[in-house]
Amino acid sequence: MISICIPTYNTDCTRLLKSLRKQIDEIKYAIDVLLLEDGSCKFTQENEDCCKQNGFIYLSNKTNRGRVESRMKLAKNSKAPWIVFLDADMLPATEKFTLIYYSAASSKSHDVFIGGHRYENKLNMFNLRLRYGKAREEATCENRNKDPFKNIFFGNMMIKKEIFLSIFSTYTNPSYGEDHFLSAMLRSKKLRVLHLENNTFHLGLEKNYQFLKKTEEATKTITQIHDNMRVNLEYSKLLRYYVFLKRLHLKKTVYFILRILIPVMRKTLVWFGGPLLFIDFYRLHYFLKHKKDGD
């Protein structure tokens, strides 16, 4: 009934794969697991061997094709009508992880289920990804269900295969940030989304400069989605800020000020991992920069 699909790039997935094997054996339901190496040059042998040992399907791309294309390939090779997408650096936070998703799929009550994710209680006050994740991404399913389209993350979610393939059949943007596109499309199509208390631990904590690079890419993706695809992004704080500044004719003024301050904010975020308010200004700066009339 469900296929668990894991795209990976240079990540050791053996711990995740062993955890899934143990859970699947305990519930005794037919669940297939597919792992796709997206042009990786590290941990490929370890991941392939672990897949073979546990009876999972191992796929690979000769070159890096990106997250969306890899997920499309995984989906097309899956057998079940439901797909659980898991990031390679995730680990189930509960021993009932697969059972919860299997039960949700059996209920047929919704089209998409979001499990949510948490961060281990590591003491690293200078890690920007950890601070941002715990402050902005950790939330109970009750809070997430208040606006079910707001916290959409590919890192831990289950979606009907036909819906995923339909939404991303013409999506060609290789940049980081496809979660925003999915969220907007689910909202526009008025699909049924339910958030579950079925967390995974997000183990992959990028270095601060890497997280800032991903932030820049995601901001560019949001801009392109809004400008080229005409998708409703009313939920986006960035877009609301942009509309507010444009209405007050402050857009270019704020962009000019942020452009002057951005080198200082970047160094502060890289060195000290905060404050998080700087991330908001950082994202706004790049959003204005990428807008067609933002320069």
Coordinates of C-alpha atoms in Angstrom, one line a residue:
M1 CA 0.0 0.0 0.0
I2 CA 2.9 2.4 0.6
S3 CA 6.3 2.9 -0.8
I4 CA 9.0 4.7 1.1
C5 CA 11.2 6.7 -1.2
I6 CA 14.6 8.1 -0.2
P7 CA 16.6 10.3 -2.5
T8 CA 20.2 10.7 -1.3
Y9 CA 23.4 12.5 -2.2
N10 CA 26.6 11.7 -0.4
T11 CA 24.8 10.6 2.8
D12 CA 25.3 7.4 4.8
C13 CA 21.7 6.0 5.0
T14 CA 22.5 2.7 6.7
R15 CA 21.1 3.7 10.1
L16 CA 17.8 4.9 8.5
L17 CA 17.5 1.8 6.4
K18 CA 18.1 -0.6 9.3
S19 CA 15.5 1.3 11.3
L20 CA 12.9 1.0 8.6
R21 CA 13.7 -2.8 8.1
K22 CA 13.1 -3.4 11.8
Q23 CA 9.8 -1.5 11.8
I24 CA 8.5 -3.2 8.7
D25 CA 9.3 -6.6 10.0
E26 CA 7.4 -5.9 13.2
I27 CA 4.2 -4.7 11.6
K28 CA 4.4 -7.4 8.9
Y29 CA 2.7 -5.3 6.2
A30 CA 3.9 -5.2 2.6
I31 CA 6.0 -2.0 2.4
D32 CA 8.6 -1.5 -0.2
V33 CA 11.6 0.9 0.3
L34 CA 13.4 2.5 -2.6
L35 CA 16.7 4.4 -2.3
L36 CA 18.1 6.5 -5.1
E37 CA 21.7 7.7 -5.2
D38 CA 21.7 11.0 -7.1
G39 CA 25.2 11.0 -8.6
S40 CA 26.8 10.4 -5.2
C41 CA 30.5 9.7 -4.8
K42 CA 30.4 8.9 -1.1
F43 CA 28.8 6.0 0.9
T44 CA 27.4 4.5 -2.3
Q45 CA 28.8 1.0 -1.6
E46 CA 27.6 1.1 2.0
N47 CA 24.1 2.2 0.9
E48 CA 23.9 -0.4 -1.9
D49 CA 25.0 -3.2 0.4
C50 CA 22.5 -2.2 3.1
C51 CA 19.7 -2.1 0.6
K52 CA 20.6 -5.6 -0.7
Q53 CA 20.9 -7.0 2.9
N54 CA 17.4 -5.7 3.8
G55 CA 15.6 -6.4 0.6
F56 CA 15.2 -2.8 -0.5
I57 CA 15.4 -1.4 -4.0
Y58 CA 18.6 0.4 -4.9
L59 CA 18.6 2.9 -7.8
S60 CA 21.2 5.4 -9.0
N61 CA 21.8 8.4 -11.3
K62 CA 25.2 8.6 -13.0
T63 CA 25.1 12.3 -12.5
N64 CA 23.4 14.6 -10.0
R65 CA 19.9 15.3 -11.4
G66 CA 18.5 17.2 -8.5
R67 CA 15.8 16.6 -5.8
V68 CA 12.7 16.8 -8.0
E69 CA 13.9 14.6 -10.8
S70 CA 15.2 12.1 -8.3
R71 CA 11.8 12.0 -6.5
M72 CA 10.0 11.6 -9.9
K73 CA 12.2 8.6 -10.7
L74 CA 11.6 7.1 -7.3
A75 CA 7.8 7.6 -7.7
K76 CA 7.7 6.0 -11.2
N77 CA 9.7 3.0 -9.9
S78 CA 7.4 2.5 -6.8
K79 CA 4.6 0.0 -6.8
A80 CA 2.2 1.4 -4.2
P81 CA -0.5 4.1 -4.6
W82 CA 1.0 6.0 -1.6
I83 CA 4.5 7.4 -1.4
V84 CA 6.3 8.3 1.8
F85 CA 9.2 10.7 1.0
L86 CA 12.0 10.7 3.5
D87 CA 15.2 12.8 3.3
A88 CA 18.3 10.7 3.7
D89 CA 19.4 12.6 6.8
M90 CA 16.2 11.8 8.7
L91 CA 15.6 9.1 11.3
P92 CA 12.2 8.0 12.7
A93 CA 11.6 9.4 16.2
T94 CA 9.1 6.6 17.0
E95 CA 9.1 2.9 16.6
K96 CA 5.6 3.2 15.2
F97 CA 6.6 5.4 12.3
T98 CA 5.7 3.1 9.4
L99 CA 2.6 1.8 11.2
I100 CA 1.3 5.3 11.6
Y101 CA 1.7 6.1 7.9
Y102 CA 0.2 2.7 6.9
S103 CA -2.8 3.3 9.1
A104 CA -3.2 6.8 7.6
A105 CA -3.1 5.5 4.1
S106 CA -5.7 2.8 5.0
S107 CA -8.0 5.5 6.3
K108 CA -8.1 7.3 3.0
S109 CA -9.3 10.4 4.9
H110 CA -6.8 12.8 3.3
D111 CA -4.6 13.2 0.2
V112 CA -1.4 14.2 1.9
F113 CA -0.1 13.4 5.4
I114 CA 2.8 15.4 6.9
G115 CA 4.8 13.7 9.7
G116 CA 6.8 16.7 10.9
H117 CA 10.3 16.7 12.2
R118 CA 12.3 17.4 15.3
Y119 CA 15.9 18.1 16.2
E120 CA 17.9 16.2 18.8
N121 CA 18.7 18.2 21.9
K122 CA 22.3 19.0 20.9
L123 CA 24.0 21.9 22.6
N124 CA 25.4 23.9 19.8
M125 CA 24.4 27.6 20.1
F126 CA 26.5 28.6 17.1
N127 CA 24.8 26.2 14.6
L128 CA 22.4 28.3 12.6
R129 CA 20.5 25.3 11.1
L130 CA 19.8 23.8 14.6
R131 CA 18.7 27.1 16.0
Y132 CA 16.5 27.9 13.1
G133 CA 15.0 24.4 13.0
K134 CA 14.1 24.3 16.7
A135 CA 12.7 27.8 16.7
R136 CA 10.8 27.8 13.3
E137 CA 10.2 24.2 12.3
E138 CA 9.5 22.1 15.4
A139 CA 5.7 22.2 16.1
T140 CA 3.0 19.8 17.3
C141 CA 0.5 18.5 14.8
E142 CA -2.2 20.5 16.5
N143 CA -0.4 23.7 15.7
R144 CA 0.6 22.6 12.2
N145 CA -3.0 21.7 11.4
K146 CA -4.2 25.3 12.1
D147 CA -2.9 26.1 8.7
P148 CA -2.2 22.7 7.1
F149 CA -0.6 24.2 3.9
K150 CA 2.0 26.2 5.8
N151 CA 4.4 23.5 7.1
I152 CA 4.9 21.3 4.0
F153 CA 8.2 19.5 4.0
F154 CA 9.3 16.8 1.6
G155 CA 11.7 15.5 4.3
N156 CA 8.9 13.5 6.0
M157 CA 5.6 13.3 4.2
M158 CA 3.2 10.8 2.6
I159 CA 1.3 11.7 -0.6
K160 CA -0.8 9.9 -3.2
K161 CA 1.4 8.9 -6.0
E162 CA -0.9 10.2 -8.7
I163 CA -1.1 13.6 -7.1
F164 CA 2.7 13.9 -6.8
L165 CA 3.3 12.9 -10.4
S166 CA 0.6 15.3 -11.6
I167 CA 1.9 18.3 -9.7
F168 CA 5.5 17.9 -10.7
S169 CA 5.1 16.5 -14.2
T170 CA 6.0 19.9 -15.7
Y171 CA 8.2 21.3 -12.8
T172 CA 11.7 22.0 -14.0
N173 CA 13.2 24.3 -11.4
P174 CA 16.4 22.6 -10.1
S175 CA 16.9 25.0 -7.2
Y176 CA 16.3 24.3 -3.6
G177 CA 12.8 25.2 -2.4
E178 CA 10.3 22.9 -4.2
D179 CA 8.4 22.6 -0.9
H180 CA 7.0 26.0 -1.5
F181 CA 5.7 25.0 -4.9
L182 CA 4.0 21.9 -3.5
S183 CA 2.4 23.9 -0.7
A184 CA 1.0 26.4 -3.1
M185 CA -0.3 23.7 -5.5
L186 CA -2.0 21.7 -2.7
R187 CA -3.7 24.9 -1.5
S188 CA -4.8 25.9 -5.0
K189 CA -6.2 22.5 -5.7
K190 CA -7.9 22.4 -2.3
L191 CA -6.5 19.0 -1.5
R192 CA -6.9 17.4 1.9
V193 CA -3.8 17.8 4.0
L194 CA -3.4 16.4 7.6
H195 CA -0.5 16.8 9.9
L196 CA 0.4 13.8 12.1
E197 CA 2.5 13.4 15.2
N198 CA 4.9 11.1 13.3
N199 CA 8.2 13.0 13.6
T200 CA 11.6 12.2 12.3
F201 CA 14.8 13.5 13.7
H202 CA 16.6 15.8 11.3
L203 CA 20.2 14.7 11.7
G204 CA 21.8 16.6 8.9
L205 CA 22.9 19.9 10.2
E206 CA 24.7 21.9 7.5
K207 CA 27.4 24.3 8.3
N208 CA 26.2 27.9 8.6
Y209 CA 27.5 29.0 5.2
Q210 CA 25.8 26.0 3.6
F211 CA 22.5 26.8 5.2
L212 CA 22.7 30.4 4.0
K213 CA 23.4 29.2 0.5
K214 CA 20.2 27.0 0.6
T215 CA 18.3 30.0 1.9
E216 CA 19.4 32.0 -1.1
E217 CA 18.3 29.2 -3.4
A218 CA 14.9 28.8 -1.8
T219 CA 14.3 32.5 -2.0
K220 CA 15.1 32.5 -5.7
T221 CA 12.7 29.6 -6.2
I222 CA 9.9 31.4 -4.4
T223 CA 10.5 34.4 -6.7
Q224 CA 10.5 32.3 -9.8
I225 CA 7.3 30.5 -8.8
H226 CA 5.6 33.8 -8.2
D227 CA 6.8 35.5 -11.4
N228 CA 6.7 32.6 -13.9
M229 CA 4.2 30.1 -12.7
R230 CA 1.6 32.5 -11.4
V231 CA 1.0 30.2 -8.4
N232 CA -0.8 31.7 -5.4
L233 CA 1.8 32.3 -2.6
E234 CA -0.5 34.2 -0.3
Y235 CA 0.8 32.1 2.7
S236 CA 4.4 33.4 2.1
K237 CA 5.6 36.0 4.6
L238 CA 8.1 37.2 2.0
L239 CA 5.4 37.9 -0.5
R240 CA 3.3 39.7 2.1
Y241 CA 6.3 41.9 3.1
Y242 CA 7.0 42.6 -0.5
V243 CA 3.4 43.7 -1.2
F244 CA 3.5 45.9 1.9
L245 CA 6.7 47.6 0.9
K246 CA 5.5 48.1 -2.6
R247 CA 2.3 49.6 -1.4
L248 CA 4.2 52.1 0.7
H249 CA 6.7 52.7 -2.1
L250 CA 9.5 51.6 0.2
K251 CA 10.7 48.5 -1.8
K252 CA 13.7 50.1 -3.4
T253 CA 14.7 52.0 -0.2
V254 CA 14.6 48.8 1.9
Y255 CA 16.5 46.9 -0.7
F256 CA 19.2 49.6 -0.8
I257 CA 19.6 49.5 3.0
L258 CA 19.7 45.7 3.1
R259 CA 22.3 45.6 0.4
I260 CA 24.6 47.7 2.5
L261 CA 24.0 45.7 5.6
I262 CA 24.0 42.2 4.1
P263 CA 27.8 41.6 4.4
V264 CA 27.7 42.3 8.1
M265 CA 24.6 40.1 8.6
R266 CA 26.2 37.3 6.6
K267 CA 29.4 37.3 8.6
T268 CA 27.4 37.4 11.9
L269 CA 25.3 34.5 10.8
V270 CA 28.2 32.4 9.7
W271 CA 30.3 33.1 12.8
F272 CA 27.7 33.1 15.5
G273 CA 24.7 31.3 14.0
G274 CA 22.3 34.2 14.8
P275 CA 20.4 36.2 15.6
L276 CA 17.5 34.6 13.7
L277 CA 16.1 38.1 12.9
F278 CA 19.0 38.4 10.5
I279 CA 17.8 35.4 8.6
D280 CA 14.5 37.2 8.0
F281 CA 16.3 40.3 6.7
Y282 CA 18.6 38.0 4.7
R283 CA 15.7 36.3 3.0
L284 CA 13.9 39.6 2.3
H285 CA 17.1 41.0 0.7
Y286 CA 17.4 38.1 -1.7
F287 CA 13.7 38.1 -2.5
L288 CA 13.9 41.8 -3.5
K289 CA 17.1 41.1 -5.4
H290 CA 15.5 38.3 -7.4
K291 CA 12.3 40.1 -8.2
K292 CA 12.4 41.5 -11.7
D293 CA 12.0 45.0 -10.6
G294 CA 14.0 44.6 -7.3
D295 CA 17.4 45.7 -8.5

